mmCIF file of C-alpha atoms and ligand atoms in Angstrom:
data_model
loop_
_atom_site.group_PDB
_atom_site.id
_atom_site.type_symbol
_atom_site.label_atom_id
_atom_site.label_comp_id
_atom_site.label_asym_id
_atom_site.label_seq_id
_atom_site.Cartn_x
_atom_site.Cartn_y
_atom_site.Cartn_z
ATOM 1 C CA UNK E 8 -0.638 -13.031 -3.015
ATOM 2 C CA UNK E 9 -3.259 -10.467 -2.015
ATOM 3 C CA UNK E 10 -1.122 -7.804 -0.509
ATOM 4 C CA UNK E 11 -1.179 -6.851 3.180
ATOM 5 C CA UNK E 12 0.283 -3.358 3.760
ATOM 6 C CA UNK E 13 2.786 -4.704 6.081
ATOM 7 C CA UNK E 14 4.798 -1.970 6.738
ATOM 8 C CA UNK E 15 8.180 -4.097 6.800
ATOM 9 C CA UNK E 16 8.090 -5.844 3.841
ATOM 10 C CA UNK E 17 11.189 -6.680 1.521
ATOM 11 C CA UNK E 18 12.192 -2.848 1.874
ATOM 12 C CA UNK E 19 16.326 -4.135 2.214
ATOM 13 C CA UNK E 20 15.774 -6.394 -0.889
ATOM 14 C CA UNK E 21 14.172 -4.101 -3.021
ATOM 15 C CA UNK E 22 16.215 -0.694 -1.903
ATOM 16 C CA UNK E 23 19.924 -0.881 -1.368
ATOM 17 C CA UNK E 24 20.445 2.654 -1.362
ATOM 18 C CA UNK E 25 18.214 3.856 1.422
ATOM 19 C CA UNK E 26 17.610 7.647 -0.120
ATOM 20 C CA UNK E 27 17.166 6.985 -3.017
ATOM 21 C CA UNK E 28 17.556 10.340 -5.111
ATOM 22 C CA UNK E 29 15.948 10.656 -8.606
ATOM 23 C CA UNK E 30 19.347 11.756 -10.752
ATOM 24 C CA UNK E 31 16.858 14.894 -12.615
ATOM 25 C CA UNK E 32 15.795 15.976 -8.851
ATOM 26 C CA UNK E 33 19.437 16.093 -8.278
ATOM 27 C CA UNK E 34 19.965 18.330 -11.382
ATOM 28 C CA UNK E 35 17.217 20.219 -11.180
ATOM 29 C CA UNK E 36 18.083 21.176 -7.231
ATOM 30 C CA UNK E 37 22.380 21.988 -8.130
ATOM 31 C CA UNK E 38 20.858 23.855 -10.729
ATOM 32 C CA UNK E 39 19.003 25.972 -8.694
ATOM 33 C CA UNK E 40 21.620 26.697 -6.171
ATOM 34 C CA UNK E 41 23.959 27.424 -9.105
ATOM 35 C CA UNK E 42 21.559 29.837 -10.057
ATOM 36 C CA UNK E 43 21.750 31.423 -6.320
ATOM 37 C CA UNK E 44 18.339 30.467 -5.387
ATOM 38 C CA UNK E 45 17.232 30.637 -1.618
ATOM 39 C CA UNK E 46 17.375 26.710 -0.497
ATOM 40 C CA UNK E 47 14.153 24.880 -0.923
ATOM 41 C CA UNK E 48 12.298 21.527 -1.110
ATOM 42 C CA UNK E 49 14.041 20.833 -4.538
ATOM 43 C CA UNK E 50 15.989 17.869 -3.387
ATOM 44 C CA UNK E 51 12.926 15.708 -2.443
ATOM 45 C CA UNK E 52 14.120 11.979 -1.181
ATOM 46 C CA UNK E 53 12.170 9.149 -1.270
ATOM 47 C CA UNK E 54 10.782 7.633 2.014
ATOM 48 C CA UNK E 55 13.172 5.239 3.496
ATOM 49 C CA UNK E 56 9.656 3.210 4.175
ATOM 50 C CA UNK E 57 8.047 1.700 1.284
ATOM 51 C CA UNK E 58 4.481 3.429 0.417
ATOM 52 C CA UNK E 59 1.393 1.714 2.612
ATOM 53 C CA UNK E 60 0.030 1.060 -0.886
ATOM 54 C CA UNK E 61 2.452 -1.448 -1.704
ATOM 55 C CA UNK E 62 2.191 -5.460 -2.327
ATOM 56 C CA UNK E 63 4.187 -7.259 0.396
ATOM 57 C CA UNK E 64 4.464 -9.955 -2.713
ATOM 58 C CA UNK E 65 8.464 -10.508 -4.183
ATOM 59 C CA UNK E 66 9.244 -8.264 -6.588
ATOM 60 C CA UNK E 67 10.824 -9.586 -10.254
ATOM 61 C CA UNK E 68 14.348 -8.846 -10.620
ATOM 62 C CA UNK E 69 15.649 -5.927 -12.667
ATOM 63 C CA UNK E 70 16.222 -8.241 -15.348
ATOM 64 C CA UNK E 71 12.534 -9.246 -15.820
ATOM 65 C CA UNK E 72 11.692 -6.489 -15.528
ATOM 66 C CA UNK E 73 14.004 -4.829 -18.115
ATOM 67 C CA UNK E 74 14.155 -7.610 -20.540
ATOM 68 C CA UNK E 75 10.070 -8.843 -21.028
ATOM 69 C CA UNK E 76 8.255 -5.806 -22.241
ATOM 70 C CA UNK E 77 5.677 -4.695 -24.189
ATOM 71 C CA UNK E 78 6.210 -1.208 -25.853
ATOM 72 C CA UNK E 79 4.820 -1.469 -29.971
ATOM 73 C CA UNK E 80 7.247 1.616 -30.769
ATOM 74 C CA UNK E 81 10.346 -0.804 -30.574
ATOM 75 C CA UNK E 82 8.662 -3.914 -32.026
ATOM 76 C CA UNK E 83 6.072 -6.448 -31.343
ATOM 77 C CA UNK E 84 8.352 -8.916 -29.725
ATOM 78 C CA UNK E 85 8.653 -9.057 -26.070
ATOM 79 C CA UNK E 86 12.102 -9.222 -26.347
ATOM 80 C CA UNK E 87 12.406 -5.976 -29.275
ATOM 81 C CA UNK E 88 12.582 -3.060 -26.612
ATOM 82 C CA UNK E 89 15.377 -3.797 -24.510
ATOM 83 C CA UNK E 90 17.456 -4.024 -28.024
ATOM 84 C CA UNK E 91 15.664 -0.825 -29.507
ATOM 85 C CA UNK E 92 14.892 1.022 -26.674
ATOM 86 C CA UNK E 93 18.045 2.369 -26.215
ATOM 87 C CA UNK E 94 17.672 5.050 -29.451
ATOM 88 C CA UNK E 95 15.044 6.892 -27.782
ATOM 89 C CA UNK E 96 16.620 10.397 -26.417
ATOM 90 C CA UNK E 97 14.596 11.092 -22.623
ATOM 91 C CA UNK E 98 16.657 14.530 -22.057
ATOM 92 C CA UNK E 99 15.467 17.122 -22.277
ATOM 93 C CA UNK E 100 11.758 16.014 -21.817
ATOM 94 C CA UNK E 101 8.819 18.393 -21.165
ATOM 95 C CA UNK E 102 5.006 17.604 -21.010
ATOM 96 C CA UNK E 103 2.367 19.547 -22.290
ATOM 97 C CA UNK E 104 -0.581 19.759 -19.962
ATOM 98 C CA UNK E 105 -3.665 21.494 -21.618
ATOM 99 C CA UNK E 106 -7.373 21.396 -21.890
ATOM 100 C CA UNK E 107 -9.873 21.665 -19.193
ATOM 101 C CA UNK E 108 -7.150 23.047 -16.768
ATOM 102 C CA UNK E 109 -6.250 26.338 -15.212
ATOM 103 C CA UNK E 110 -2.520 26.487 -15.815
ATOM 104 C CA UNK E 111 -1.531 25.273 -19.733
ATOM 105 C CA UNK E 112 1.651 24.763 -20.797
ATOM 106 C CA UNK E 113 4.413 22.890 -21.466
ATOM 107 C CA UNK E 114 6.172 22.203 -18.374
ATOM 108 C CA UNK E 115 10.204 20.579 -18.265
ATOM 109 C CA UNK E 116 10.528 17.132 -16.660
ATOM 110 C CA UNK E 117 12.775 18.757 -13.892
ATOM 111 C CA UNK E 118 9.910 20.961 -13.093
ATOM 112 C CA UNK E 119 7.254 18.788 -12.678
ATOM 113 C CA UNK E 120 9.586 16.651 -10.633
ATOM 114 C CA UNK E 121 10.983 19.540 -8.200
ATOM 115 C CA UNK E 122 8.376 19.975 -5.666
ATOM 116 C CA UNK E 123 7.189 15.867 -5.457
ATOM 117 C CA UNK E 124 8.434 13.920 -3.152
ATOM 118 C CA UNK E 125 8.933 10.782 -4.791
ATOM 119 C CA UNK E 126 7.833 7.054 -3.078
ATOM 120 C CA UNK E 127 8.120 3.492 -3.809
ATOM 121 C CA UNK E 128 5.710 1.649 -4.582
ATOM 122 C CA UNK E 129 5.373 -1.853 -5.277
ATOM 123 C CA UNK E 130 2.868 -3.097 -7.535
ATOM 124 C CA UNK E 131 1.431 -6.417 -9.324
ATOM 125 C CA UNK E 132 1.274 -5.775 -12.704
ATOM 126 C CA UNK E 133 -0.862 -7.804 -14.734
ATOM 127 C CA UNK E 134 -1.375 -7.505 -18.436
ATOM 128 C CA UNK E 135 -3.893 -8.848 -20.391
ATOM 129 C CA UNK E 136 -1.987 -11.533 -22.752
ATOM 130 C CA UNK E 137 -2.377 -13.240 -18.460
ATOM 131 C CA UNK E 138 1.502 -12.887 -17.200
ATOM 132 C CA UNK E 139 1.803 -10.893 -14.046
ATOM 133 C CA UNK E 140 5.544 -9.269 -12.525
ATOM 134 C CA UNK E 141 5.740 -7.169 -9.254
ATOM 135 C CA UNK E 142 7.662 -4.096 -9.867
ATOM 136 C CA UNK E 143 9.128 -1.873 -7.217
ATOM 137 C CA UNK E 144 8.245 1.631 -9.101
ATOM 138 C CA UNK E 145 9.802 4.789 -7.553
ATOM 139 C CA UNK E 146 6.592 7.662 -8.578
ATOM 140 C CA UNK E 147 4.601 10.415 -6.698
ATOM 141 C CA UNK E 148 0.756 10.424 -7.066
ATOM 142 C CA UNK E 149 -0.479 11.551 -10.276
ATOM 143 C CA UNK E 150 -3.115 13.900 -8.964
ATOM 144 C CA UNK E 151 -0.070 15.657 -6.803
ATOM 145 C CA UNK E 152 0.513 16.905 -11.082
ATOM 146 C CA UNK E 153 -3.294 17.354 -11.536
ATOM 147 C CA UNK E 154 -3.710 19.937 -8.551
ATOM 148 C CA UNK E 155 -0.886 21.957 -9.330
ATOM 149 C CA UNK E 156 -2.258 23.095 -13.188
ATOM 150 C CA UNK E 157 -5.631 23.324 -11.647
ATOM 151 C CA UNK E 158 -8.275 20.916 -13.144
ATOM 152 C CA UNK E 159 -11.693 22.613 -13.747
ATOM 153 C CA UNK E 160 -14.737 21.254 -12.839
ATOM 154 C CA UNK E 161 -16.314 20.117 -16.358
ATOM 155 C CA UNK E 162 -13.414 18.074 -16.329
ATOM 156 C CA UNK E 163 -14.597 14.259 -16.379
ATOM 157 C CA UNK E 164 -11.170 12.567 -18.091
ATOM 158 C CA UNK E 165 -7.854 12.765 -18.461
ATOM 159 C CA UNK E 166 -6.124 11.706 -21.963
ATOM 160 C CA UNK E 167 -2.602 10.645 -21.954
ATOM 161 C CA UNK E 168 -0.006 10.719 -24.996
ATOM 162 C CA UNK E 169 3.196 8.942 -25.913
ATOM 163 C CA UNK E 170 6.230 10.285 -27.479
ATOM 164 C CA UNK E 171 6.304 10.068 -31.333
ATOM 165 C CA UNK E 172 10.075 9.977 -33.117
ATOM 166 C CA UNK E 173 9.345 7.579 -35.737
ATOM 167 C CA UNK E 174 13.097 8.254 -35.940
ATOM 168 C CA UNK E 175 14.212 6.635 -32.758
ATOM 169 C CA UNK E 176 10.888 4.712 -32.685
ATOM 170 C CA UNK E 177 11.124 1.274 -35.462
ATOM 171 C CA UNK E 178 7.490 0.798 -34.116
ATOM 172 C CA UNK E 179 6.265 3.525 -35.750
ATOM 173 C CA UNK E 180 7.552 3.161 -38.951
ATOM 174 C CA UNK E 181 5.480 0.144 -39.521
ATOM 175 C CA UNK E 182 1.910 -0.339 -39.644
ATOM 176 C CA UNK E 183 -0.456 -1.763 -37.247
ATOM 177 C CA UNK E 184 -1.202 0.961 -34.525
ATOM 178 C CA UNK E 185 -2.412 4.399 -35.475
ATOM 179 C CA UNK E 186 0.958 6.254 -33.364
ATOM 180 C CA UNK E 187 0.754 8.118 -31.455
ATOM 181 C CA UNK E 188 -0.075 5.829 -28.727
ATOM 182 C CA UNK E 189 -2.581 7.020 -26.557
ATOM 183 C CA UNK E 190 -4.450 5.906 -22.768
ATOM 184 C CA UNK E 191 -6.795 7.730 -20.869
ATOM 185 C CA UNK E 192 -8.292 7.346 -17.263
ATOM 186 C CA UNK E 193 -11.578 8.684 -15.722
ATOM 187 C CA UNK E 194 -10.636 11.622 -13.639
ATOM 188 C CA UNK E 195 -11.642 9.678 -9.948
ATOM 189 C CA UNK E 196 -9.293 7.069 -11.431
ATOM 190 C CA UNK E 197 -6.697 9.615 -12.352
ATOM 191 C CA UNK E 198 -7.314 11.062 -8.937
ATOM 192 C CA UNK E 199 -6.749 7.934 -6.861
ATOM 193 C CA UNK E 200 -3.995 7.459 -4.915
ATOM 194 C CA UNK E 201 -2.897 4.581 -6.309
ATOM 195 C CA UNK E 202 -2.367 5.976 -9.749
ATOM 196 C CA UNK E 203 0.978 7.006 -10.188
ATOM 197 C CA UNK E 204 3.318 8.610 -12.720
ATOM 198 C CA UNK E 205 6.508 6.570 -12.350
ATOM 199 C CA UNK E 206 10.102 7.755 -13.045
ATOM 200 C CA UNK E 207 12.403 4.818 -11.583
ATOM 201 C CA UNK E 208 11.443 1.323 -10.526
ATOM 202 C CA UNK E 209 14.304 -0.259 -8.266
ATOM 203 C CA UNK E 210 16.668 2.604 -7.900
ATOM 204 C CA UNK E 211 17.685 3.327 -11.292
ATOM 205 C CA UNK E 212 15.624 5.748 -13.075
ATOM 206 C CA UNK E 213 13.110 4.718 -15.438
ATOM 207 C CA UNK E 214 14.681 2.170 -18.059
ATOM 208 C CA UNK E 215 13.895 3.578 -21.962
ATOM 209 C CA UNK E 216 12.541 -0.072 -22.302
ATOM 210 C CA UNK E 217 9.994 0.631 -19.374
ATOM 211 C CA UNK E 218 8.736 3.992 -20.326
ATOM 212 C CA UNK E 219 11.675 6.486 -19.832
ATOM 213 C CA UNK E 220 11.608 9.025 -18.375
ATOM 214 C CA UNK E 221 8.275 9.076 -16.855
ATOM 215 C CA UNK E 222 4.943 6.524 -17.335
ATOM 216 C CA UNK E 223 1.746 6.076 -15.249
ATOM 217 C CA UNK E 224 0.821 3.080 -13.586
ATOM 218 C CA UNK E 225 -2.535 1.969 -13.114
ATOM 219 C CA UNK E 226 -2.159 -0.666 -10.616
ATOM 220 C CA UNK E 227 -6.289 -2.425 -10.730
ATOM 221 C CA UNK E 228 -6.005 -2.061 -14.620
ATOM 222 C CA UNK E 229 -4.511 -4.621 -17.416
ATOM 223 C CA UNK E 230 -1.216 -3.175 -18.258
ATOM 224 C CA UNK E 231 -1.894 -1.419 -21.630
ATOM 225 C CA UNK E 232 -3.551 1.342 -20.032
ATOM 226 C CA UNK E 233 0.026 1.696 -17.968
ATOM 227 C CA UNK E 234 1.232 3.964 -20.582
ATOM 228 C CA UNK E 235 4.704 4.773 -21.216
ATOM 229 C CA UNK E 236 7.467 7.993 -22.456
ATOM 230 C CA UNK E 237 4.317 10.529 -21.907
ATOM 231 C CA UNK E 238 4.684 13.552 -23.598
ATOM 232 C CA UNK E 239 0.906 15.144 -23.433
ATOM 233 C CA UNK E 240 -1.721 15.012 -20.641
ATOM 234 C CA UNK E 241 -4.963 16.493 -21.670
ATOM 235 C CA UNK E 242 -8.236 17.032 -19.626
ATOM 236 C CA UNK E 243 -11.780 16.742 -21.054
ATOM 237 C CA UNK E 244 -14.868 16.358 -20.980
ATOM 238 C CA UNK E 245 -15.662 13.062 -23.127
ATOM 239 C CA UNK E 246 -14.030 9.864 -22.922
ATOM 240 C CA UNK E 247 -10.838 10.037 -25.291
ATOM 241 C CA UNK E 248 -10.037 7.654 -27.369
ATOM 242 C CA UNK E 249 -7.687 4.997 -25.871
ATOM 243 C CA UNK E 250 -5.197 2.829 -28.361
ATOM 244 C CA UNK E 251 -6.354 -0.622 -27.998
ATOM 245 C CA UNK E 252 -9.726 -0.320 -27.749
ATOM 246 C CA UNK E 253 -9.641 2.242 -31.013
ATOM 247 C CA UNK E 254 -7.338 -1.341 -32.641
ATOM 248 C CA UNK E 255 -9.956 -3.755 -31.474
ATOM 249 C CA UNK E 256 -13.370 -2.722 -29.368
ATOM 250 C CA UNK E 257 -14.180 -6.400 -29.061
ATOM 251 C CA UNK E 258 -11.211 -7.239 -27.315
ATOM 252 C CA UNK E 259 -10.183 -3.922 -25.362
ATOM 253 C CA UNK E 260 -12.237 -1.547 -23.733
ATOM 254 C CA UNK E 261 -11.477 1.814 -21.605
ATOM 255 C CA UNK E 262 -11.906 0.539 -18.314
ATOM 256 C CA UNK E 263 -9.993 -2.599 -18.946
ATOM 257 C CA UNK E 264 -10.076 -2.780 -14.832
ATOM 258 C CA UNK E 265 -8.192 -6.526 -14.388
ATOM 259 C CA UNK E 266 -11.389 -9.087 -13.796
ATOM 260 C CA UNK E 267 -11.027 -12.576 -13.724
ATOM 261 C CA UNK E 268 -14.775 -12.822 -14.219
ATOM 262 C CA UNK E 269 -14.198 -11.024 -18.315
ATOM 263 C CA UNK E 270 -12.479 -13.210 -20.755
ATOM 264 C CA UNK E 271 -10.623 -11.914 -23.164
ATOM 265 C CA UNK E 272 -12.545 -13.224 -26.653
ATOM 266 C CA UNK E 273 -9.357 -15.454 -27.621
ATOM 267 C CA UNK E 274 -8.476 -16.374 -23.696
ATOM 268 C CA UNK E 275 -9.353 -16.699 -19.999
ATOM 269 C CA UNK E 276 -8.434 -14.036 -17.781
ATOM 270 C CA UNK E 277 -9.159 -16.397 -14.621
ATOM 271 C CA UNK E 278 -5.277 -17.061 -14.043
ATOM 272 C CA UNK E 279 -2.038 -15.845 -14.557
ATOM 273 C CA UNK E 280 1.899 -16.596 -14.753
ATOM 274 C CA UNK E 281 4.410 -14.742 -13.070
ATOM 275 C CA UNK E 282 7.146 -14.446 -14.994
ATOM 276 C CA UNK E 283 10.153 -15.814 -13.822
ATOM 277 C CA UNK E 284 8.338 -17.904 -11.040
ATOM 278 C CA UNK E 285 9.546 -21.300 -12.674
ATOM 279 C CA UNK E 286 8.067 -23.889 -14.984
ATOM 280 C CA UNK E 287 6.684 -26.038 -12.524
ATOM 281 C CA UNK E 288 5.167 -23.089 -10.218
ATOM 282 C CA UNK E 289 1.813 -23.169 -12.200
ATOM 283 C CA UNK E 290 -0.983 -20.586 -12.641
ATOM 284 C CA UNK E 291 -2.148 -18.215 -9.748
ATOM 285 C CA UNK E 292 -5.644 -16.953 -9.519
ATOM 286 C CA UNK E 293 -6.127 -13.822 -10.850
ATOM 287 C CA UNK E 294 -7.866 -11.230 -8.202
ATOM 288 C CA UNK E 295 -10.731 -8.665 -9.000
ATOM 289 C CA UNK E 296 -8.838 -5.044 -9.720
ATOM 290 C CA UNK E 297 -5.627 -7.188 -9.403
ATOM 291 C CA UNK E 298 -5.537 -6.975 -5.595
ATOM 292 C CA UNK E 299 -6.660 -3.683 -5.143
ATOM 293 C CA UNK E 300 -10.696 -3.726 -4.584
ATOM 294 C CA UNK E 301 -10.676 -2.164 -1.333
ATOM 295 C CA UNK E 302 -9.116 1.072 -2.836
ATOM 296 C CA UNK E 303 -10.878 1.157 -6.348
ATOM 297 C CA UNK E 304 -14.353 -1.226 -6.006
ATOM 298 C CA UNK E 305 -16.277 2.189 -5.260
ATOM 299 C CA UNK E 306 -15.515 3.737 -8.044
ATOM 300 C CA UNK E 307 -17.563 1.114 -9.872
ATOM 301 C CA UNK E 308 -20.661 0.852 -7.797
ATOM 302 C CA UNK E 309 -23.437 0.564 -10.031
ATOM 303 C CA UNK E 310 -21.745 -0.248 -13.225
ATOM 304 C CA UNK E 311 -22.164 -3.221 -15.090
ATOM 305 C CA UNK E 312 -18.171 -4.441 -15.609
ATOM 306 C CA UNK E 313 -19.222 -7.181 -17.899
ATOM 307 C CA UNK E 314 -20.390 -4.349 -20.269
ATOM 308 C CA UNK E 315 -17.993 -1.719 -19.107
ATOM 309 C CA UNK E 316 -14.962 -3.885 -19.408
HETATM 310 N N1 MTE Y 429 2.916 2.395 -23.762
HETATM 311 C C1 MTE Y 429 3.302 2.647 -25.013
HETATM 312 N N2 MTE Y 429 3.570 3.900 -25.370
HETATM 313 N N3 MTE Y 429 3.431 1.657 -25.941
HETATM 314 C C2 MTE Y 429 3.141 0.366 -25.648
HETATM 315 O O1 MTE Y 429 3.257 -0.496 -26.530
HETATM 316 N N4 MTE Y 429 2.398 -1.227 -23.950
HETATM 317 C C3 MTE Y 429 1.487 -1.364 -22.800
HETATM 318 C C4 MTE Y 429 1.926 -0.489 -21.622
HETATM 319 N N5 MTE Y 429 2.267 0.854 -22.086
HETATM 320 C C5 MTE Y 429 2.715 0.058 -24.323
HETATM 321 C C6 MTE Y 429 2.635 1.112 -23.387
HETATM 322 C C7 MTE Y 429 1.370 -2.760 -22.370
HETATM 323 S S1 MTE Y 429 0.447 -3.786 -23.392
HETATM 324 C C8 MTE Y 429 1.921 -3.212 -21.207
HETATM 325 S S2 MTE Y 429 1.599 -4.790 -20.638
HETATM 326 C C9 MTE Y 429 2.824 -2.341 -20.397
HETATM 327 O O2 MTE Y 429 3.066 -1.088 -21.016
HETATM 328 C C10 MTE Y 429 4.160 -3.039 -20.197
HETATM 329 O O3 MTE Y 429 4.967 -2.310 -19.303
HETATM 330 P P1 MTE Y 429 6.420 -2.884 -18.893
HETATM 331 O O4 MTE Y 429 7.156 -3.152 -20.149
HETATM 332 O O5 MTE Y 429 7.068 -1.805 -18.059
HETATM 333 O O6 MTE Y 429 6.188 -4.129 -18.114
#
């Protein structure tokens, strides 16, 4: 299952519509030639090739994908956010980038969106409770965000932020998690290539159940640092704090890099299930980073991930 970076893998399965436009790109780029504006990158396609960064493993179906999730705000079951989901209002959306960075502000969706090209990429994703799914996200590198409002060099992390509407949210009118939810990354991590902030997976756009209108993925990591509906990026100097591992430290640290070596205190972390793959499929090995060593090992040289897990 270790992927390959074949360059023709499932691309016809995966993409039926072969430029894929994101539907805001589309806005944002009539809107600008409503406005009179000279002609310019706005309406950014995806590549009809999917990124060398993907998995040449099967992706899950849309309904997987769409109908086991984990997102607390619209209940605990896996089942809750595909029925709740659909309160939470994604337009207008803006995200307010501040900190250690040059350019502050709270920027609109469509304008973080109009100059990136967008990609697909397909990724494993493998959460801690040990299921896995391959998702076919459509995103643009997160650091492609990071250069643009200028990150300054005492900068060491980068804290993320999720929406909070305890109105549209049932999640967070209940107990349990101290909302808003909240992730961070180290900024080498944030700068990787294979971190992504994703706005679509197949070719719809981003599914309120999945993190509409626009999540990160963290491909080597356990999926609750994958976090969804951001509304606040923040970079600093000290390690922010990070949802889970602010819930339990025992059980959930800040790295949380996927490592078959680290149980979980309640579980192995050795093997996993893909969902959907069948009741008589069995359990697949789970790799080091998920897959991904040869892109993220480095970043770890020298630190004890038993400790630093
Ligand atoms: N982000 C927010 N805001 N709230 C959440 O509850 N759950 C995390 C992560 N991001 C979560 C979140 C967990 S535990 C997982 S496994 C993934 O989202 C699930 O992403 P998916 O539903 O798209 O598969």
């Amino acid at each position: 299952m270790r992927k390959t970076r074949s360059t023709d893998p499932n691309w016809t399965d995966v993409t039926p519509k072969a430029d894929f436009l994101n539907r805001r790109q589309i806005m944002a780029g009539a809107g600008a030639m409503a406005l009179g504006s000279i002609a310019g990158p706005a309406l950014a396609s995806i590549d009809a090739k999917p990124s060398a960064y993907s998995t040449d493993a099967a992706p899950n179906t849309l309904k997987e994908i769409t109908s086991y999730n984990n997102f607390y705000e619209f209940g605990w079951d896996k089942s809750d956010p595909e029925k709740n989901a659909g309160q939470m209002v994604t337009d207008p959306w803006s995200i307010e980038i501040g900190g250690l960075v040059d350019k502050p502000g709270t920027y609109p969706l469509d304008d973080i969106l109009k100059p990136v090209t967008l990609e697909q990429r397909i990724y494993r994703f493998r959460c801690v409770e040990a299921w896995s799914m391959v998702i076919p996200w459509i995103g643009f590198e997160l650091s492609a965000l990071l250069d643009r409002v200028g990150v300054q060099p005492s900068a060491k992390y980068v804290a993320f932020q999720t929406l909070y509407r305890p109105d549209q949210m049932p999640g967070q009118r209940q107990g349990g998690i101290d909302w808003p939810y909240v992730e961070g990354l180290r900024l080498d991590e944030a700068m990787n290539p294979l971190t992504i902030l994703a706005t679509g997976l197949y070719d719809e756009e981003m599914p309120n159940q999945n993190g509409a209108p626009i999540r990160l993925v963290v491909p080597w990591k356990y999926g609750f640092k994958s976090i969804k509906s951001i509304v606040k990026i923040s970079l600093a100097e000290k390690e922010p704090p990070t949802t889970w591992k602010q819930l339990q430290p025992r059980e959930y640290g800040f790295y949380a890099n996927v490592n078959p070596e680290v149980d979980h205190p309640r579980w192995s972390q050795a093997t996993e299930r893909r969902v959907g793959a069948g009741l008589f499929a069995g359990r697949e090995p789970t790799l080091m980073f998920n897959g991904y060593g040869d892109e993220v090992a480095s970043l770890y040289r020298g630190m004890d991930l038993a400790k630093n897990y």
